[in-house]
Coordinates of C-alpha atoms and ligand atoms in Angstrom, one line a residue:
X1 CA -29.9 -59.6 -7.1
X2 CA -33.1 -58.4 -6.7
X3 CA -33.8 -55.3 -4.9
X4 CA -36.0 -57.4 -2.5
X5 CA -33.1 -59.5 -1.5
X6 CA -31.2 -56.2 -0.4
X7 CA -33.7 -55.9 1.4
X8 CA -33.8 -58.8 3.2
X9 CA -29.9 -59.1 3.8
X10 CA -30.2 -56.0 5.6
X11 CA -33.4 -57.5 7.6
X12 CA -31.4 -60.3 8.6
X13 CA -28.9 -58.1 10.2
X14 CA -31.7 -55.8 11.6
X15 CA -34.7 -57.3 12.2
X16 CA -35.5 -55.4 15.7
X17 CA -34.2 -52.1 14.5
X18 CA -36.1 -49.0 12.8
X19 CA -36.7 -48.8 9.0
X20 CA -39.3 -46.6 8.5
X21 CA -40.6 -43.9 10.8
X22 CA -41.6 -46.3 14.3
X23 CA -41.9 -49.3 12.0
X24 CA -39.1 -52.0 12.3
X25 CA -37.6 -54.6 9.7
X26 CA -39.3 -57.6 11.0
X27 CA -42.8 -55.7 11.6
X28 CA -42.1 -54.0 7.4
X29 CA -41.8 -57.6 6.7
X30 CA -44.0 -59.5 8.2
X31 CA -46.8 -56.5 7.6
X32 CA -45.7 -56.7 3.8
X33 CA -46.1 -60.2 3.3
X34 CA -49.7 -60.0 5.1
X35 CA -50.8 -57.0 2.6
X36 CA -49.6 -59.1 -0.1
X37 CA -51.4 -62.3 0.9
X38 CA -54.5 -60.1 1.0
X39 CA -53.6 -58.2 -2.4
X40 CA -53.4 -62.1 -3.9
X41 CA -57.0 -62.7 -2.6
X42 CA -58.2 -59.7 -4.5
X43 CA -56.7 -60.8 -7.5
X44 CA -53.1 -59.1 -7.7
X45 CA -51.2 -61.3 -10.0
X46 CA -47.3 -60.8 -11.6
X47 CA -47.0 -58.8 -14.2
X48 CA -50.7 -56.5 -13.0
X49 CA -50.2 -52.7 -12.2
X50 CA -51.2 -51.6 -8.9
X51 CA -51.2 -47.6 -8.0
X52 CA -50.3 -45.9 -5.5
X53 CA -52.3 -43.0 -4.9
X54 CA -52.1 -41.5 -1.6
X55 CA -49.3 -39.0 0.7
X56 CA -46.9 -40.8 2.3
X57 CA -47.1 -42.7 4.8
X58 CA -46.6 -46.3 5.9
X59 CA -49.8 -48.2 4.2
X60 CA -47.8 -46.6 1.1
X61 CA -44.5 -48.6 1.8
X62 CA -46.4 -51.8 2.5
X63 CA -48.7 -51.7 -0.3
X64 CA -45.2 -50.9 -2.6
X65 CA -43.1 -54.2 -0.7
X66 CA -46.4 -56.9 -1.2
X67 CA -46.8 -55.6 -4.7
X68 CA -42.8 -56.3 -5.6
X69 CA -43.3 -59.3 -3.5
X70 CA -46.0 -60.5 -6.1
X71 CA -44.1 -59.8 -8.5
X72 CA -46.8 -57.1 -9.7
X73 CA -45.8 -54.1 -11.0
X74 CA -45.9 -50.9 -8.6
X75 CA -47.3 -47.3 -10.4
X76 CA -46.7 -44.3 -8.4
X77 CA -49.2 -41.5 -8.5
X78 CA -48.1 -37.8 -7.6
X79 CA -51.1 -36.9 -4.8
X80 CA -51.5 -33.8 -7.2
X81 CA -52.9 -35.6 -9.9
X82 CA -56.8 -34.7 -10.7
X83 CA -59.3 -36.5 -13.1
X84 CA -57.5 -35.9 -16.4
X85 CA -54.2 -36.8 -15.1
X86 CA -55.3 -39.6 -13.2
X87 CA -57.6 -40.7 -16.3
X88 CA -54.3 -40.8 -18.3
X89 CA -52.2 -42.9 -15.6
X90 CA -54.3 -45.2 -14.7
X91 CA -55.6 -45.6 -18.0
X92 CA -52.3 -45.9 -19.7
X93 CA -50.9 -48.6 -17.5
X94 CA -54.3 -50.7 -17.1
X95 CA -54.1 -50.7 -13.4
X96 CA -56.3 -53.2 -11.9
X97 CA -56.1 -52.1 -8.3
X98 CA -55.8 -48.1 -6.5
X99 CA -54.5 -47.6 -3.5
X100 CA -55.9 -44.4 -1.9
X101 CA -56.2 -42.7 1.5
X102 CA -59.1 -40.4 2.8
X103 CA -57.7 -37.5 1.4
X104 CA -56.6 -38.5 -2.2
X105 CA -60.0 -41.1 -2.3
X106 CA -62.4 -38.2 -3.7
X107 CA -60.4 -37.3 -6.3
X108 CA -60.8 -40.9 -7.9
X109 CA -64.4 -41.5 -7.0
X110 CA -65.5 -39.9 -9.9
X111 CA -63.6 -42.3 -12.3
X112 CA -64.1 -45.3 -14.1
X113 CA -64.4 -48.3 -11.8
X114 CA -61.1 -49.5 -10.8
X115 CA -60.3 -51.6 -7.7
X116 CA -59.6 -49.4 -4.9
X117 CA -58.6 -49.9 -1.7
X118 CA -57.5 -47.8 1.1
X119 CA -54.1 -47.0 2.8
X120 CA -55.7 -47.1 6.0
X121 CA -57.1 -50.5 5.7
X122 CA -53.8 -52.3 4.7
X123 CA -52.0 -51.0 7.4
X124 CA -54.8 -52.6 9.4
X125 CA -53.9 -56.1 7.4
X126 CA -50.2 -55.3 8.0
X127 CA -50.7 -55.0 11.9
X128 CA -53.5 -58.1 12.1
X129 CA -51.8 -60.8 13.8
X130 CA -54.1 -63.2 12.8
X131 CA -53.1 -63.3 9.3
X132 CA -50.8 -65.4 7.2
X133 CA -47.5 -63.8 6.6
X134 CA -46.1 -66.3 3.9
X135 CA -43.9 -65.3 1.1
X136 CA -45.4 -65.4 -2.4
X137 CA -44.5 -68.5 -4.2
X138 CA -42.5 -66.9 -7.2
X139 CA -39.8 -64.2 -6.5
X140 CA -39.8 -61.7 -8.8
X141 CA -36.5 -61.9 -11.4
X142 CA -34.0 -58.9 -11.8
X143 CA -35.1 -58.3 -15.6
X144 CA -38.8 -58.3 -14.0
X145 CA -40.5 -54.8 -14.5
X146 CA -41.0 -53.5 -10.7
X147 CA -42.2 -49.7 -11.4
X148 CA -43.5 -47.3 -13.8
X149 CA -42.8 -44.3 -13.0
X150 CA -44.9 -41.1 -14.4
X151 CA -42.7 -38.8 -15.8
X152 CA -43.2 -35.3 -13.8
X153 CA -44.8 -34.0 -17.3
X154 CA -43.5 -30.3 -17.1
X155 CA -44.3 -30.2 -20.8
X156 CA -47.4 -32.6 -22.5
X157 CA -48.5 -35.6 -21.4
X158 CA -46.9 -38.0 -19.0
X159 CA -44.9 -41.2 -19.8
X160 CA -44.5 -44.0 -18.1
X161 CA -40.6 -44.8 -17.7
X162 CA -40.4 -48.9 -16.8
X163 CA -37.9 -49.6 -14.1
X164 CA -36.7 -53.2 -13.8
X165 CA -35.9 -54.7 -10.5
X166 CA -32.5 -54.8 -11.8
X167 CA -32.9 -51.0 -12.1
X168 CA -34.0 -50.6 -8.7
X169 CA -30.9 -52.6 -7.5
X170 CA -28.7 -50.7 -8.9
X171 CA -29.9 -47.6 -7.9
X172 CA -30.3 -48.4 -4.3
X173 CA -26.4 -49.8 -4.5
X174 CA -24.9 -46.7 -6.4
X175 CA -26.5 -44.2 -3.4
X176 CA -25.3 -46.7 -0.7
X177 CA -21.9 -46.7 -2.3
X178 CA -21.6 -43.0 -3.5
X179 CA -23.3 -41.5 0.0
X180 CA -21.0 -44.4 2.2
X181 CA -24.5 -45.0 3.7
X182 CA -24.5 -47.3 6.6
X183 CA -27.3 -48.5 8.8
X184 CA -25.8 -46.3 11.8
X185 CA -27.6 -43.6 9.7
X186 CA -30.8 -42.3 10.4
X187 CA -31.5 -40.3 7.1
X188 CA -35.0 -37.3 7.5
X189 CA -36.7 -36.2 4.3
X190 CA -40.3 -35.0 3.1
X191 CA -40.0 -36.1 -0.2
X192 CA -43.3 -37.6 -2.2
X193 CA -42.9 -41.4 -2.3
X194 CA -44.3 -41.3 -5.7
X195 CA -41.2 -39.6 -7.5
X196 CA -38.2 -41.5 -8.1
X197 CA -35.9 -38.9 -5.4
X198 CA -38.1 -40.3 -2.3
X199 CA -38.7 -43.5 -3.7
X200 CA -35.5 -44.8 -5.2
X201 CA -33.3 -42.7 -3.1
X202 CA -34.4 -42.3 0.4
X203 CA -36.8 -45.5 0.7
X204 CA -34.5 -48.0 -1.3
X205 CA -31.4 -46.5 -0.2
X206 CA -32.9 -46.7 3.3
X207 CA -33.3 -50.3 3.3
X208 CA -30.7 -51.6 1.2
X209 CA -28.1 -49.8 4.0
X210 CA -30.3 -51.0 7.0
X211 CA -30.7 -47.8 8.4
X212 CA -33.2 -45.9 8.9
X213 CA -35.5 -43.3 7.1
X214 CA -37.7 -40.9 9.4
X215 CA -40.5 -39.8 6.7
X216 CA -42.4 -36.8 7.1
X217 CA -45.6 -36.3 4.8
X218 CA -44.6 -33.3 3.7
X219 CA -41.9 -30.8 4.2
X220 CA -42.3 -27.8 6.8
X221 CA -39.3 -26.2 7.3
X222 CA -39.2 -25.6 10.9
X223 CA -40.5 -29.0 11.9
X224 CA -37.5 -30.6 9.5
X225 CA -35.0 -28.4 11.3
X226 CA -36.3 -29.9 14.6
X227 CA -36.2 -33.6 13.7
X228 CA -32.3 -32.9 12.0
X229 CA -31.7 -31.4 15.3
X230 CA -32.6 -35.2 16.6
X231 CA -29.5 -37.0 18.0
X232 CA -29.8 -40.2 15.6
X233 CA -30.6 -37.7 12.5
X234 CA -27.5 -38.0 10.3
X235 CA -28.6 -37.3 6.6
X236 CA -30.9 -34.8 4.9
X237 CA -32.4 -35.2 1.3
X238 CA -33.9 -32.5 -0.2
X239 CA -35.0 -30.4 -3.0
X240 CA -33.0 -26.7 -3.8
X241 CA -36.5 -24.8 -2.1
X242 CA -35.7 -26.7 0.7
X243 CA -32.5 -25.8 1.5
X244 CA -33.5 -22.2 0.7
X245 CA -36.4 -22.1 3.7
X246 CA -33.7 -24.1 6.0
X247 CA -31.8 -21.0 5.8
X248 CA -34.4 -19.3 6.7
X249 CA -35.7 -21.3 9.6
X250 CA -32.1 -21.4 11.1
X251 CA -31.7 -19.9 14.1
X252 CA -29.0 -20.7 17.0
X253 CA -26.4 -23.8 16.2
X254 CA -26.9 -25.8 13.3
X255 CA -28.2 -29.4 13.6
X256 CA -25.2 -31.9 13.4
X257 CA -25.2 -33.7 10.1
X258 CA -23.0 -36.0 8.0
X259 CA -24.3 -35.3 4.6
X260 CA -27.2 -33.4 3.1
X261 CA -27.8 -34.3 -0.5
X262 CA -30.2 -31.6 -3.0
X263 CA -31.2 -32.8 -6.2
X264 CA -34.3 -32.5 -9.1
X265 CA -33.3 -29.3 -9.8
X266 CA -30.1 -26.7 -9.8
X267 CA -28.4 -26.0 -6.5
X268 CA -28.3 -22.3 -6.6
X269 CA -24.0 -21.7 -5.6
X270 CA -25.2 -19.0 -3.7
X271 CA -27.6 -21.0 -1.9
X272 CA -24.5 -23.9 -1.3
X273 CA -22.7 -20.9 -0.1
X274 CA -24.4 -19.7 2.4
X275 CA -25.8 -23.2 3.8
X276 CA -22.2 -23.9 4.3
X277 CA -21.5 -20.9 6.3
X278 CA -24.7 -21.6 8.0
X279 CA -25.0 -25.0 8.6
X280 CA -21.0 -25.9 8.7
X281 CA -21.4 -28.3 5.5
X282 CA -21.3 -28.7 2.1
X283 CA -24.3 -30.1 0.4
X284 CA -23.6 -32.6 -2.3
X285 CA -25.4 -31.8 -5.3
X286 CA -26.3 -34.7 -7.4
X287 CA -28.2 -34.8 -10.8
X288 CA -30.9 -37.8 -11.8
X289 CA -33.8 -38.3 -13.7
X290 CA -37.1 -40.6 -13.0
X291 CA -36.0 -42.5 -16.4
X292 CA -32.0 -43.8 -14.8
X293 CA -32.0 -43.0 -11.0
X294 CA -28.4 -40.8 -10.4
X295 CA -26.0 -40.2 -13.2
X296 CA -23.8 -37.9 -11.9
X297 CA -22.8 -36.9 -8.1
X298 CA -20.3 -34.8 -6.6
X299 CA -17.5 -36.4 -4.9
X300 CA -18.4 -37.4 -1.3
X301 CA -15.2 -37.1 0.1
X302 CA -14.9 -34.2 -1.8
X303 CA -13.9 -30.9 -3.5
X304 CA -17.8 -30.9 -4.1
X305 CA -18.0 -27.8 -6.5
X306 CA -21.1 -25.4 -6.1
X307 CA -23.0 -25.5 -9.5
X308 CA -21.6 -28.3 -10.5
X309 CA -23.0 -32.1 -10.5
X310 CA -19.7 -33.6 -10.3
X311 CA -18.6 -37.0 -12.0
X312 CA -20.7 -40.0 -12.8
X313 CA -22.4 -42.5 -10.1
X314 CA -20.6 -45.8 -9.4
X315 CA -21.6 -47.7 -12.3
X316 CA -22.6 -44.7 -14.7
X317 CA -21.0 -43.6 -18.0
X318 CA -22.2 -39.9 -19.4
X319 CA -21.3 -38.6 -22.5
X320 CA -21.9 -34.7 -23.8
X321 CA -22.8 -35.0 -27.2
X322 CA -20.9 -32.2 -28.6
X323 CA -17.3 -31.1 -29.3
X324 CA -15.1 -31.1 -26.5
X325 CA -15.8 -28.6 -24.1
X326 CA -18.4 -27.5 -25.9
X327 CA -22.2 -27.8 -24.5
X328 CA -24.1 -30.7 -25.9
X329 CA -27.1 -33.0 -25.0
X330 CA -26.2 -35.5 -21.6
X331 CA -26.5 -39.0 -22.6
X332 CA -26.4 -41.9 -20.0
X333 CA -25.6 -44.9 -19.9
X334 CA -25.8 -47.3 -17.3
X335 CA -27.7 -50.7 -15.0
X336 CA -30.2 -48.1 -13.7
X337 CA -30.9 -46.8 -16.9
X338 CA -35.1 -47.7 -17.3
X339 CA -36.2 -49.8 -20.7
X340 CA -38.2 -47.8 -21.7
X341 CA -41.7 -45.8 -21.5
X342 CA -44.4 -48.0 -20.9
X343 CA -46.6 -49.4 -23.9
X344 CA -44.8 -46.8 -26.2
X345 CA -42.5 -47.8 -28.7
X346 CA -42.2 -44.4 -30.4
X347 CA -41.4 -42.7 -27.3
X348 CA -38.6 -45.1 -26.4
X349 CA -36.9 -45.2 -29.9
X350 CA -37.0 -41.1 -29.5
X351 CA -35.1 -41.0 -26.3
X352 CA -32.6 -43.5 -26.7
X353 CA -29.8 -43.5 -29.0
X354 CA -27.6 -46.5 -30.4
X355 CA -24.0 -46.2 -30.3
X356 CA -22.0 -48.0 -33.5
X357 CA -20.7 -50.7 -30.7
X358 CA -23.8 -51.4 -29.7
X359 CA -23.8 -49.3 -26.2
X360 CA -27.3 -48.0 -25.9
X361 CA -27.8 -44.6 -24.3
X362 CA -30.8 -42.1 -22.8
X363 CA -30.8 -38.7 -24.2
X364 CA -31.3 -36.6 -21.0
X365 CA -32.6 -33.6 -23.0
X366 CA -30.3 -31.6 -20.3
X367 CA -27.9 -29.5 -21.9
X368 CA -24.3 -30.1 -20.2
X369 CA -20.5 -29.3 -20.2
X370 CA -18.2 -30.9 -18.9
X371 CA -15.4 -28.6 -16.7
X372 CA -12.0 -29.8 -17.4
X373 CA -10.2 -27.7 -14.6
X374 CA -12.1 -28.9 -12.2
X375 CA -13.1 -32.2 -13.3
X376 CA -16.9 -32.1 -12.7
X377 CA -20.0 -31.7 -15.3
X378 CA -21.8 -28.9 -15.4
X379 CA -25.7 -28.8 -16.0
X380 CA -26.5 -25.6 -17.9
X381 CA -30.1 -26.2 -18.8
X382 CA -32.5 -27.9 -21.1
X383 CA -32.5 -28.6 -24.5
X384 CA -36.6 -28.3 -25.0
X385 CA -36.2 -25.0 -22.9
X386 CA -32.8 -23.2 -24.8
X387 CA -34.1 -20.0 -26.3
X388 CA -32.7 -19.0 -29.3
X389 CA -32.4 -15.1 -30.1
X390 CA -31.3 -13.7 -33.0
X391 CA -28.8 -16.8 -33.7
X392 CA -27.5 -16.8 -30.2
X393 CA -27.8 -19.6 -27.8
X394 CA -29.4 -18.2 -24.4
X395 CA -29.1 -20.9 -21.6
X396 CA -32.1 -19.9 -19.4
X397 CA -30.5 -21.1 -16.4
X398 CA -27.4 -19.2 -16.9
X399 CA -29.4 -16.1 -16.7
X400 CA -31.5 -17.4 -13.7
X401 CA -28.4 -17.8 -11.9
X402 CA -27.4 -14.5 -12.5
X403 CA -30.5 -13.2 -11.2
X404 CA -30.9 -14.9 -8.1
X405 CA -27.6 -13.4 -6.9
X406 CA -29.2 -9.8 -6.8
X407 CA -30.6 -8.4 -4.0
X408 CA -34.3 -9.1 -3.1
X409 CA -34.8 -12.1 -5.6
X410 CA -35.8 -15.2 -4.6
X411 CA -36.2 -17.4 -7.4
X412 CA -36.1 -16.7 -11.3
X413 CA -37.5 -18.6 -14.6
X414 CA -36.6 -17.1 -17.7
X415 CA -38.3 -18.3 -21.1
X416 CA -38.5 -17.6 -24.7
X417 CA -41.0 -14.7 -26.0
X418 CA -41.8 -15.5 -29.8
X419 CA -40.6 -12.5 -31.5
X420 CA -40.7 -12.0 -35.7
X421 CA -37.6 -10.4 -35.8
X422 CA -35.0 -12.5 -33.9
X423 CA -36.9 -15.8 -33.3
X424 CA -37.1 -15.5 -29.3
X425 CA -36.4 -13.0 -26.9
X426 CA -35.2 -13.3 -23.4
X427 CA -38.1 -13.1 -20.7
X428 CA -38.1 -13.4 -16.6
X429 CA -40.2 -14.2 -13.9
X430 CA -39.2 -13.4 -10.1
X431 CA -40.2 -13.8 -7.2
X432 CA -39.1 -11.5 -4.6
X433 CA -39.0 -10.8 -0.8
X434 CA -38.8 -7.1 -1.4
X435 CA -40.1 -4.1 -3.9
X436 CA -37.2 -4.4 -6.6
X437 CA -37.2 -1.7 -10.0
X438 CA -36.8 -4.1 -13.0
X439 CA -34.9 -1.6 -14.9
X440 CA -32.3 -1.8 -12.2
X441 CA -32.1 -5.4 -12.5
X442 CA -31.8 -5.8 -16.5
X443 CA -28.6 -2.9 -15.6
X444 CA -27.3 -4.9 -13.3
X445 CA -27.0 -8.3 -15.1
X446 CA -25.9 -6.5 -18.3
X447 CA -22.5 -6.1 -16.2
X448 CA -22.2 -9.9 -15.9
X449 CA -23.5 -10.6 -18.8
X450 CA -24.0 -10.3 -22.9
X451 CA -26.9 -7.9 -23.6
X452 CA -28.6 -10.6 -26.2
X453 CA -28.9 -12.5 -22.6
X454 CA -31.1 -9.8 -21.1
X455 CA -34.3 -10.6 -20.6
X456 CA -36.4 -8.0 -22.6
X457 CA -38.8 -7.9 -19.8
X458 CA -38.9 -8.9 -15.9
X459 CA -42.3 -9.5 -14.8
X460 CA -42.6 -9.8 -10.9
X461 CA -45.0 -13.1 -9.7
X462 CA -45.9 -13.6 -5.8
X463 CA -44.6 -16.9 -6.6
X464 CA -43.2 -18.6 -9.7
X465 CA -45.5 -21.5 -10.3
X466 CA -44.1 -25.2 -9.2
X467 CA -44.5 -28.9 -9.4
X468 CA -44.9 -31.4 -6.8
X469 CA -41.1 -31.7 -7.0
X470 CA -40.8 -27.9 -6.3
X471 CA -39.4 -27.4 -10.2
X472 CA -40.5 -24.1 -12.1
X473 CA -43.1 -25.2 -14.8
X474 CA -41.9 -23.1 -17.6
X475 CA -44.8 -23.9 -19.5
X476 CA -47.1 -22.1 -17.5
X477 CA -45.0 -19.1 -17.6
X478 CA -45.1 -19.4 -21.3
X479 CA -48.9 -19.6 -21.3
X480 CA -49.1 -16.6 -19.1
X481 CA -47.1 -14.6 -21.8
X482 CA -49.3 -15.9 -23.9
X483 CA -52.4 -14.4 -22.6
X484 CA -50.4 -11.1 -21.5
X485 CA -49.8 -10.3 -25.3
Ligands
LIG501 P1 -37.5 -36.0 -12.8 O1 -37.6 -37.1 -13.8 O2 -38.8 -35.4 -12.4 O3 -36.6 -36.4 -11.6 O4 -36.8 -34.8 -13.5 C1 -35.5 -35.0 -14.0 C2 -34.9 -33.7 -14.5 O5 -34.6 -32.8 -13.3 C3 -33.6 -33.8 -15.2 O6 -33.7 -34.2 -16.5 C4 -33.0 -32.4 -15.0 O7 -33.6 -31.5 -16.0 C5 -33.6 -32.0 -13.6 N1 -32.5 -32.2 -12.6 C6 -32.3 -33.1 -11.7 N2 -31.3 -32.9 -10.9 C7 -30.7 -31.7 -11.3 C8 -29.6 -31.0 -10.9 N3 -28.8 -31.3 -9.9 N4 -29.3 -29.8 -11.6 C9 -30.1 -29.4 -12.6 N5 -31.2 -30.1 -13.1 C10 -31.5 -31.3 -12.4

């Protein structure tokens, strides 16, 4: 099955209900079906890339359901992206046609010509009655190529990872499975469309379970704590930041929940901690990638185990690729599992691996281990991002853990600081909420941990700098050493 025909079994059962924000299942349909009609007439055909440039917001969602309609193939583009970026994207893919809104349309003027058409006007198209609404004469096929998803490029240049619609299904199904979503669930989150976590997760999940998705344009922590304190509000999806200004926000009772999900990056345990003091509930960490969806989840019905991302999705198979019990490279394996990056054959042969039956798998480049006692995998950090000091193996998130638990940080990053004499040292960034003496922290973690772990130095930053995803770009830090030295 196609992910479209999810779709439309849950339609059939909920045509006069809420999918998206105020929009229902018949009016996403029927408005899809209108935008694709008019997409056709400006030359869409299957197998073209179309982008998706603009915040979220429903033109976004139509434009994404005529494109799979057509059979055309959908590129997301993170709202962040400026002229080189954007050069590389919509260069790399040959997309034909750019959807843009009035805030992201100046950043593309300056480009070379492409098609472009705005957000706003194809919700108009959606919402004119006048027009046809017929489906597309082909249906796309599940070994069709649906997306191409930019990788988030937190090192070099960007790659295109090639979801099927095959993919897609399978992704949508293993979240409806895992997460026992049902379409009595009203599920909040102010995550970008353009990254697989809002896109695969929260939109396909949304309407493969017939529920329905209340999508904000971007995340403020006291309006999100209002709209979970809605009645119909029964799921949260978020990012670790997220969770982290929740706390904040909270004041009085917390809002009544059946399952808040955090993913893209580690879950802080202390952070799991407190939210379940707070909030009365145990966020389910899960771990996924823009290249296979969700690999690994913790339990639903639980123990869900704080720094831990449990066991693999329905349909997944993980493998460490080291000794047992020993930390080793994450390979997965699996129907959600992308073909490949886009128009790059070298790319692809790098990140997959061969097994001697046959079984193909994606090296993660996340470093894991797998916890016997408790039966979950642990992620412990990244292979590109493993410092190396003086033969030792320093797992940068290890450290950061560490850090975050003392009083007055924040958020950490720690990196690797060439160094002639033992390869790499050690290095942190923080951010902090209050004046705290460096010396005192390096003292501190040397009681929890080896000294080769210290970092040599801590430098203090107003704020560590992010991604669109809210993840730590560690290659900025590095630079900023760099320039320091
Ligand atoms: P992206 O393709 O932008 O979704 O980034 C995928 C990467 O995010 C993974 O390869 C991991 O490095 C990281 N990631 C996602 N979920 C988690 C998690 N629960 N814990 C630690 N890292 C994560």
């Amino acid at each position: 099955m196609t992910l479209l025909d999810l779709f439309d079994a849950a339609r059939a059962e909920r045509g006069d209900a809420y999918a998206v924000n105020d929009v229902t299942y018949a009016a996403l349909h029927t408005g899809s079906l209108r935008v694709a009609q008019r997409l056709a007439e400006r030359g869409l055909r299957r197998g073209d890339r179309i982008a998706l440039y603009c915040e979220n917001r429903i033109g976004f969602v139509y434009a994404y359901l005529a494109a799979l309609r057509l059979g055309a193939i959908v590129v997301p583009v993170n709202v962040l992206y400026r002229a080189a970026e954007l050069e590389h994207v919509l260069g790399d893919a040959a997309v034909t046609i750019v959807v843009t809104s009035a805030s992201t349309h100046p950043h593309i003027e300056a480009l070379p010509a492409h098609q472009t058409l705005l957000a706003e006007e194809l919700e108009a198209w959606a919402n004119d009655d006048d027009s046809s609404s017929t489906l597309p004469p082909h249906a796309p096929n599940v070994e069709d190529d649906a997306v191409i998803i930019y990788t988030s490029g937190t090192t070099g240049r960007s790659k295109g990872a090639v979801l099927t619609h095959g993919n897609l299904t399978a992704i949508a199904s293993q979240v409806v499975v895992a997460w026992r979503w049902t379409s009595r669930d009203t599920l909040y989150a102010a995550l970008p469309l353009f990254h697989t976590h809002g896109l695969s997760a929260a939109l396909n999940g949304t309407l493969t379970a017939g529920a329905r998705f209340i999508c904000d344009e971007r995340f403020d922590a006291a309006r999100a704590l209002a709209t979970l304190r809605r009645d119909d509000v029964t799921m949260f999806f978020g990012v670790p930041t997220m969770y982290v200004r929740l706390l904040e926000v909270l004041d009085g009772p917390p809002p009544a929940l059946r399952l808040c999900v955090s993913g893209s990056a580690a879950l802080a345990p202390d952070v799991f901690t407190a939210f379940e003091t707070r909030f009365g509930l145990q966020i389910l960490e899960r771990y996924g990638a823009t290249e296979f969806g969700f690999a690994l989840g913790n339990r639903f019905g639980g123990p869900r185990v704080p720094g831990s991302v449990g066991v693999p999705m329905p349909g997944m198979r993980v493998r460490v690729d080291a000794a047992p019990g020993e930390i080793g490279e994450l390979l997965v394996n699996g129907p959600s599992v992308a073909r490949g990056y886009w128009n790059d054959a070298q790319a692809t042969a790098a990140a997959f691996v061969t097994d001697g039956d046959g079984m193909r798998w994606y090296k993660s480049g996340d470093l894991a281990l797998y916890d016997a006692e408790r039966d979950v995998y642990r992620i412990v950090g990244r292979l590109k991002e493993l410092i190396i000091t003086g033969g030792f193996n320093v797992y940068p998130l290890e450290v950061e853990n560490e850090l975050n638990r003392l009083p007055g940080i924040l958020a950490s990053a720690v990196v690797g600081l060439p160094d002639p004499a033992r390869g790499e040292l050690p290095v942190a960034f923080v951010e902090i909420d209050r004046p705290v003496d460096a010396e005192a922290l390096r003292f501190a973690l040397g009681e929890r941990l080896a000294s080769f772990k210290i970092p040599r130095t801590i430098h203090v930053l107003e704020a560590l700098p992010r991604n669109a995803m809210g993840k730590v770009e560690k290659q900025r830090l590095r630079e900023l050493l760099a320039q320091k030295l």
